[in-house]
mmCIF file of C-alpha atoms in Angstrom:
data_model
loop_
_atom_site.group_PDB
_atom_site.id
_atom_site.type_symbol
_atom_site.label_atom_id
_atom_site.label_comp_id
_atom_site.label_asym_id
_atom_site.label_seq_id
_atom_site.Cartn_x
_atom_site.Cartn_y
_atom_site.Cartn_z
ATOM 1 C CA UNK A 214 0.000 0.000 0.000
ATOM 2 C CA UNK A 215 1.249 3.442 -0.908
ATOM 3 C CA UNK A 216 1.947 5.480 2.228
ATOM 4 C CA UNK A 217 1.614 8.975 0.740
ATOM 5 C CA UNK A 218 -0.143 9.267 -2.590
ATOM 6 C CA UNK A 219 -0.755 12.214 -4.876
ATOM 7 C CA UNK A 220 -2.995 12.720 -7.867
ATOM 8 C CA UNK A 221 -2.445 13.497 -10.606
ATOM 9 C CA UNK A 222 1.180 12.595 -11.286
ATOM 10 C CA UNK A 223 1.331 14.939 -14.264
ATOM 11 C CA UNK A 224 -0.697 18.074 -14.867
ATOM 12 C CA UNK A 225 -0.439 20.194 -18.004
ATOM 13 C CA UNK A 226 -2.597 23.290 -18.211
ATOM 14 C CA UNK A 227 -2.888 26.753 -19.686
ATOM 15 C CA UNK A 228 -2.020 30.006 -17.960
ATOM 16 C CA UNK A 229 -4.931 31.464 -16.063
ATOM 17 C CA UNK A 230 -6.596 28.145 -15.299
ATOM 18 C CA UNK A 231 -7.409 26.848 -11.824
ATOM 19 C CA UNK A 232 -6.213 23.396 -10.813
ATOM 20 C CA UNK A 233 -6.055 21.136 -7.767
ATOM 21 C CA UNK A 234 -3.628 18.483 -6.592
ATOM 22 C CA UNK A 235 -4.799 15.894 -4.091
ATOM 23 C CA UNK A 236 -2.772 14.181 -1.390
ATOM 24 C CA UNK A 237 -3.660 11.319 0.908
ATOM 25 C CA UNK A 238 -1.655 9.484 3.542
ATOM 26 C CA UNK A 239 -2.488 6.170 5.179
ATOM 27 C CA UNK A 240 0.220 6.306 7.831
ATOM 28 C CA UNK A 241 -2.036 7.686 10.556
ATOM 29 C CA UNK A 242 0.107 10.825 10.738
ATOM 30 C CA UNK A 243 -1.177 14.081 12.178
ATOM 31 C CA UNK A 244 0.856 16.527 10.092
ATOM 32 C CA UNK A 245 0.967 17.057 6.343
ATOM 33 C CA UNK A 246 2.993 19.365 4.131
ATOM 34 C CA UNK A 247 3.327 20.772 0.641
ATOM 35 C CA UNK A 248 6.748 21.428 -0.863
ATOM 36 C CA UNK A 249 7.672 22.918 -4.231
ATOM 37 C CA UNK A 250 10.679 21.720 -6.221
ATOM 38 C CA UNK A 251 11.740 24.124 -8.931
ATOM 39 C CA UNK A 252 13.542 23.436 -12.183
ATOM 40 C CA UNK A 253 16.905 23.535 -10.399
ATOM 41 C CA UNK A 254 15.650 20.885 -7.984
ATOM 42 C CA UNK A 255 15.525 23.285 -5.060
ATOM 43 C CA UNK A 256 12.965 22.127 -2.493
ATOM 44 C CA UNK A 257 11.074 24.641 -0.390
ATOM 45 C CA UNK A 258 8.212 24.230 2.025
ATOM 46 C CA UNK A 259 4.938 25.932 1.195
ATOM 47 C CA UNK A 260 2.451 24.834 3.854
ATOM 48 C CA UNK A 261 2.047 22.590 6.841
ATOM 49 C CA UNK A 262 -1.155 21.367 8.487
ATOM 50 C CA UNK A 263 -1.532 19.619 11.812
ATOM 51 C CA UNK A 264 -4.884 17.945 12.443
ATOM 52 C CA UNK A 265 -6.515 20.173 9.833
ATOM 53 C CA UNK A 266 -5.002 23.345 11.331
ATOM 54 C CA UNK A 267 -2.604 25.531 9.317
ATOM 55 C CA UNK A 268 0.804 25.609 11.022
ATOM 56 C CA UNK A 269 3.198 26.905 8.378
ATOM 57 C CA UNK A 270 2.454 29.313 5.550
ATOM 58 C CA UNK A 271 5.674 30.322 3.853
ATOM 59 C CA UNK A 272 5.204 33.550 1.882
ATOM 60 C CA UNK A 273 3.252 31.747 -0.791
ATOM 61 C CA UNK A 274 1.048 33.819 -3.145
ATOM 62 C CA UNK A 275 -2.567 33.696 -2.046
ATOM 63 C CA UNK A 276 -3.398 32.070 -5.393
ATOM 64 C CA UNK A 277 -2.300 28.903 -3.584
ATOM 65 C CA UNK A 278 -4.830 27.611 -1.085
ATOM 66 C CA UNK A 279 -4.372 24.388 0.840
ATOM 67 C CA UNK A 280 -7.403 22.550 2.130
ATOM 68 C CA UNK A 281 -7.434 19.771 4.683
ATOM 69 C CA UNK A 282 -10.820 18.015 4.936
ATOM 70 C CA UNK A 283 -9.399 15.585 7.479
ATOM 71 C CA UNK A 284 -5.984 14.749 8.838
ATOM 72 C CA UNK A 285 -5.375 12.107 6.164
ATOM 73 C CA UNK A 286 -5.864 14.521 3.270
ATOM 74 C CA UNK A 287 -4.247 17.778 2.235
ATOM 75 C CA UNK A 288 -5.179 19.209 -1.136
ATOM 76 C CA UNK A 289 -3.585 22.116 -2.932
ATOM 77 C CA UNK A 290 -5.689 24.420 -5.063
ATOM 78 C CA UNK A 291 -4.023 26.911 -7.363
ATOM 79 C CA UNK A 292 -5.928 29.784 -8.947
ATOM 80 C CA UNK A 293 -4.954 31.774 -12.027
ATOM 81 C CA UNK A 294 -1.953 29.638 -12.873
ATOM 82 C CA UNK A 295 1.197 31.410 -14.049
ATOM 83 C CA UNK A 296 4.206 30.163 -16.009
ATOM 84 C CA UNK A 297 6.330 30.391 -12.864
ATOM 85 C CA UNK A 298 4.116 27.888 -11.099
ATOM 86 C CA UNK A 299 5.570 25.126 -13.260
ATOM 87 C CA UNK A 300 7.359 22.817 -10.842
ATOM 88 C CA UNK A 301 7.101 19.491 -9.078
ATOM 89 C CA UNK A 302 4.875 19.637 -6.014
ATOM 90 C CA UNK A 303 5.480 17.158 -3.235
ATOM 91 C CA UNK A 304 3.142 16.259 -0.447
ATOM 92 C CA UNK A 305 4.606 14.829 2.773
ATOM 93 C CA UNK A 306 3.415 13.665 6.157
ATOM 94 C CA UNK A 307 4.907 13.165 9.603
ATOM 95 C CA UNK A 308 3.693 11.717 12.852
ATOM 96 C CA UNK A 309 3.493 15.037 14.682
ATOM 97 C CA UNK A 310 4.451 18.659 14.265
ATOM 98 C CA UNK A 311 7.719 18.130 16.095
ATOM 99 C CA UNK A 312 10.848 17.295 14.107
ATOM 100 C CA UNK A 313 9.610 13.879 13.059
ATOM 101 C CA UNK A 314 10.661 12.276 9.828
ATOM 102 C CA UNK A 315 8.673 13.446 6.849
ATOM 103 C CA UNK A 316 7.645 10.872 4.264
ATOM 104 C CA UNK A 317 7.050 12.166 0.782
ATOM 105 C CA UNK A 318 4.583 11.354 -1.932
ATOM 106 C CA UNK A 319 5.694 10.652 -5.506
ATOM 107 C CA UNK A 320 5.279 14.261 -6.605
ATOM 108 C CA UNK A 321 3.055 16.017 -9.151
ATOM 109 C CA UNK A 322 4.755 17.609 -12.131
ATOM 110 C CA UNK A 323 2.808 20.738 -13.042
ATOM 111 C CA UNK A 324 3.477 22.363 -16.420
ATOM 112 C CA UNK A 325 1.839 25.686 -17.180
ATOM 113 C CA UNK A 326 1.799 26.628 -20.883
ATOM 114 C CA UNK B 237 17.785 31.462 10.180
ATOM 115 C CA UNK B 238 18.657 27.912 9.333
ATOM 116 C CA UNK B 239 20.676 27.083 6.253
ATOM 117 C CA UNK B 240 22.063 23.959 4.610
ATOM 118 C CA UNK B 241 24.936 24.025 2.136
ATOM 119 C CA UNK B 242 25.830 21.219 -0.221
ATOM 120 C CA UNK B 243 28.789 22.636 -2.069
ATOM 121 C CA UNK B 244 29.166 19.689 -4.455
ATOM 122 C CA UNK B 245 26.737 20.192 -7.297
ATOM 123 C CA UNK B 246 27.672 17.052 -9.177
ATOM 124 C CA UNK B 247 29.977 14.113 -8.523
ATOM 125 C CA UNK B 248 30.891 11.381 -10.986
ATOM 126 C CA UNK B 249 32.515 8.147 -9.884
ATOM 127 C CA UNK B 250 33.191 4.741 -11.332
ATOM 128 C CA UNK B 251 31.365 1.804 -9.843
ATOM 129 C CA UNK B 252 32.942 0.366 -6.692
ATOM 130 C CA UNK B 253 34.570 3.656 -5.764
ATOM 131 C CA UNK B 254 33.769 5.197 -2.397
ATOM 132 C CA UNK B 255 32.207 8.629 -2.462
ATOM 133 C CA UNK B 256 31.466 11.225 0.219
ATOM 134 C CA UNK B 257 28.754 13.829 -0.085
ATOM 135 C CA UNK B 258 29.303 16.921 2.042
ATOM 136 C CA UNK B 259 26.694 18.786 4.049
ATOM 137 C CA UNK B 260 27.286 21.873 6.184
ATOM 138 C CA UNK B 261 24.493 23.459 8.174
ATOM 139 C CA UNK B 262 23.795 26.649 10.120
ATOM 140 C CA UNK B 263 21.370 27.002 12.977
ATOM 141 C CA UNK B 264 21.018 29.009 16.182
ATOM 142 C CA UNK B 265 19.149 26.230 17.945
ATOM 143 C CA UNK B 266 20.914 23.838 20.261
ATOM 144 C CA UNK B 267 18.373 21.143 19.454
ATOM 145 C CA UNK B 268 17.909 20.287 15.815
ATOM 146 C CA UNK B 269 17.589 17.354 13.478
ATOM 147 C CA UNK B 270 19.450 16.472 10.315
ATOM 148 C CA UNK B 271 18.215 14.325 7.471
ATOM 149 C CA UNK B 272 19.371 12.835 4.196
ATOM 150 C CA UNK B 273 16.978 12.069 1.353
ATOM 151 C CA UNK B 274 17.638 10.384 -1.980
ATOM 152 C CA UNK B 275 15.883 11.399 -5.195
ATOM 153 C CA UNK B 276 16.498 8.779 -7.913
ATOM 154 C CA UNK B 277 15.809 9.525 -11.590
ATOM 155 C CA UNK B 278 12.223 8.310 -11.095
ATOM 156 C CA UNK B 279 11.661 11.447 -9.005
ATOM 157 C CA UNK B 280 10.407 10.316 -5.622
ATOM 158 C CA UNK B 281 12.062 11.446 -2.387
ATOM 159 C CA UNK B 282 13.309 8.578 -0.276
ATOM 160 C CA UNK B 283 14.149 9.052 3.388
ATOM 161 C CA UNK B 284 17.595 7.722 4.340
ATOM 162 C CA UNK B 285 18.451 8.897 7.853
ATOM 163 C CA UNK B 286 17.442 11.219 10.705
ATOM 164 C CA UNK B 287 19.919 12.311 13.358
ATOM 165 C CA UNK B 288 19.373 14.605 16.354
ATOM 166 C CA UNK B 289 21.907 17.167 17.528
ATOM 167 C CA UNK B 290 22.670 15.306 20.753
ATOM 168 C CA UNK B 291 23.740 12.121 19.057
ATOM 169 C CA UNK B 292 27.134 12.482 17.425
ATOM 170 C CA UNK B 293 27.728 8.799 16.954
ATOM 171 C CA UNK B 294 28.462 7.849 13.403
ATOM 172 C CA UNK B 295 25.962 5.538 11.787
ATOM 173 C CA UNK B 296 26.422 2.746 9.291
ATOM 174 C CA UNK B 297 23.697 1.066 7.298
ATOM 175 C CA UNK B 298 25.031 -1.409 4.781
ATOM 176 C CA UNK B 299 27.135 0.524 2.260
ATOM 177 C CA UNK B 300 25.934 3.850 3.664
ATOM 178 C CA UNK B 301 27.552 5.699 6.542
ATOM 179 C CA UNK B 302 27.094 9.116 8.062
ATOM 180 C CA UNK B 303 29.609 11.283 9.914
ATOM 181 C CA UNK B 304 28.074 13.945 12.155
ATOM 182 C CA UNK B 305 30.465 16.533 13.587
ATOM 183 C CA UNK B 306 28.972 19.391 15.580
ATOM 184 C CA UNK B 307 32.352 21.114 15.846
ATOM 185 C CA UNK B 308 32.351 21.734 12.104
ATOM 186 C CA UNK B 309 28.530 21.768 11.659
ATOM 187 C CA UNK B 310 28.779 18.975 9.151
ATOM 188 C CA UNK B 311 26.771 15.852 8.440
ATOM 189 C CA UNK B 312 28.551 14.036 5.639
ATOM 190 C CA UNK B 313 27.316 10.944 3.834
ATOM 191 C CA UNK B 314 29.600 8.237 2.452
ATOM 192 C CA UNK B 315 28.658 5.487 0.054
ATOM 193 C CA UNK B 316 31.125 2.621 0.041
ATOM 194 C CA UNK B 317 31.638 0.551 -3.094
ATOM 195 C CA UNK B 318 29.199 2.651 -5.098
ATOM 196 C CA UNK B 319 26.819 1.031 -7.568
ATOM 197 C CA UNK B 320 25.006 2.335 -10.615
ATOM 198 C CA UNK B 321 21.738 2.189 -8.631
ATOM 199 C CA UNK B 322 23.169 4.806 -6.280
ATOM 200 C CA UNK B 323 22.926 7.372 -9.085
ATOM 201 C CA UNK B 324 20.547 10.016 -7.778
ATOM 202 C CA UNK B 325 20.315 13.483 -6.317
ATOM 203 C CA UNK B 326 20.992 13.453 -2.591
ATOM 204 C CA UNK B 327 19.573 16.125 -0.324
ATOM 205 C CA UNK B 328 20.666 17.055 3.157
ATOM 206 C CA UNK B 329 18.037 18.817 5.289
ATOM 207 C CA UNK B 330 17.697 20.480 8.685
ATOM 208 C CA UNK B 331 14.761 20.891 11.055
ATOM 209 C CA UNK B 332 14.907 23.010 14.189
ATOM 210 C CA UNK B 333 13.182 21.653 17.267
ATOM 211 C CA UNK B 334 11.716 24.941 18.456
ATOM 212 C CA UNK B 335 9.301 27.196 16.646
ATOM 213 C CA UNK B 336 10.020 25.687 13.286
ATOM 214 C CA UNK B 337 6.827 23.711 12.957
ATOM 215 C CA UNK B 338 8.961 20.915 11.568
ATOM 216 C CA UNK B 339 9.920 22.944 8.557
ATOM 217 C CA UNK B 340 12.579 21.098 6.599
ATOM 218 C CA UNK B 341 15.235 23.347 5.108
ATOM 219 C CA UNK B 342 16.928 21.550 2.247
ATOM 220 C CA UNK B 343 20.336 21.978 0.698
ATOM 221 C CA UNK B 344 20.546 22.376 -3.047
ATOM 222 C CA UNK B 345 21.347 18.704 -3.532
ATOM 223 C CA UNK B 346 24.294 16.784 -4.948
ATOM 224 C CA UNK B 347 23.833 14.888 -8.199
ATOM 225 C CA UNK B 348 25.748 11.609 -7.955
ATOM 226 C CA UNK B 349 26.495 9.722 -11.146
ATOM 227 C CA UNK B 350 27.920 6.256 -10.843
ATOM 228 C CA UNK B 351 29.241 4.824 -14.092
ATOM 229 C CA UNK B 352 30.354 1.359 -15.075
#
């Protein structure tokens, strides 16, 4: 069974569109994250949720809105997509909001044309 | 602010060679955690090791070993007798225990290429 899963794996869309990426974890973890990996492979945290509560919001444009319907899911909705949003987006989860190991999903490659 | 530096952008070795990937970190916290992740060509991020700042013992796991030295703020990773399957980007990361919300700060990664 996949521990952290993301859908879709690939997403190609036009500028200006709105899109969502879904993430689910079956590890029973309380904390989930979104990271962005740019074209140079640099990884940076975007958001963190603990038990559906926003913990970290790292200077991300408000076009990005995370939503956590329950502690096993953390979705990322992006409005008015821009060329610079093209990247690989990784979801991760950890047991708690302390410095526990984060386990990553397979990533979603978003391409904005 | 916390920072992780991986000065080696790319390393190429021949199979069976040993290779060390360097990681230097900066933090003001006395309690922190260090991690290594592997990103193979398939793209996923694979957890390798987690080490807290109070445990300076070196660790060995098969062909992998890690050398943590607080005096030089380094957490280096050595692969012994490298294999082609070790080809990947390796990331070192840091998490502070206080106020960080478990935010992982990653280095820029080291691309390791192991050739026959």
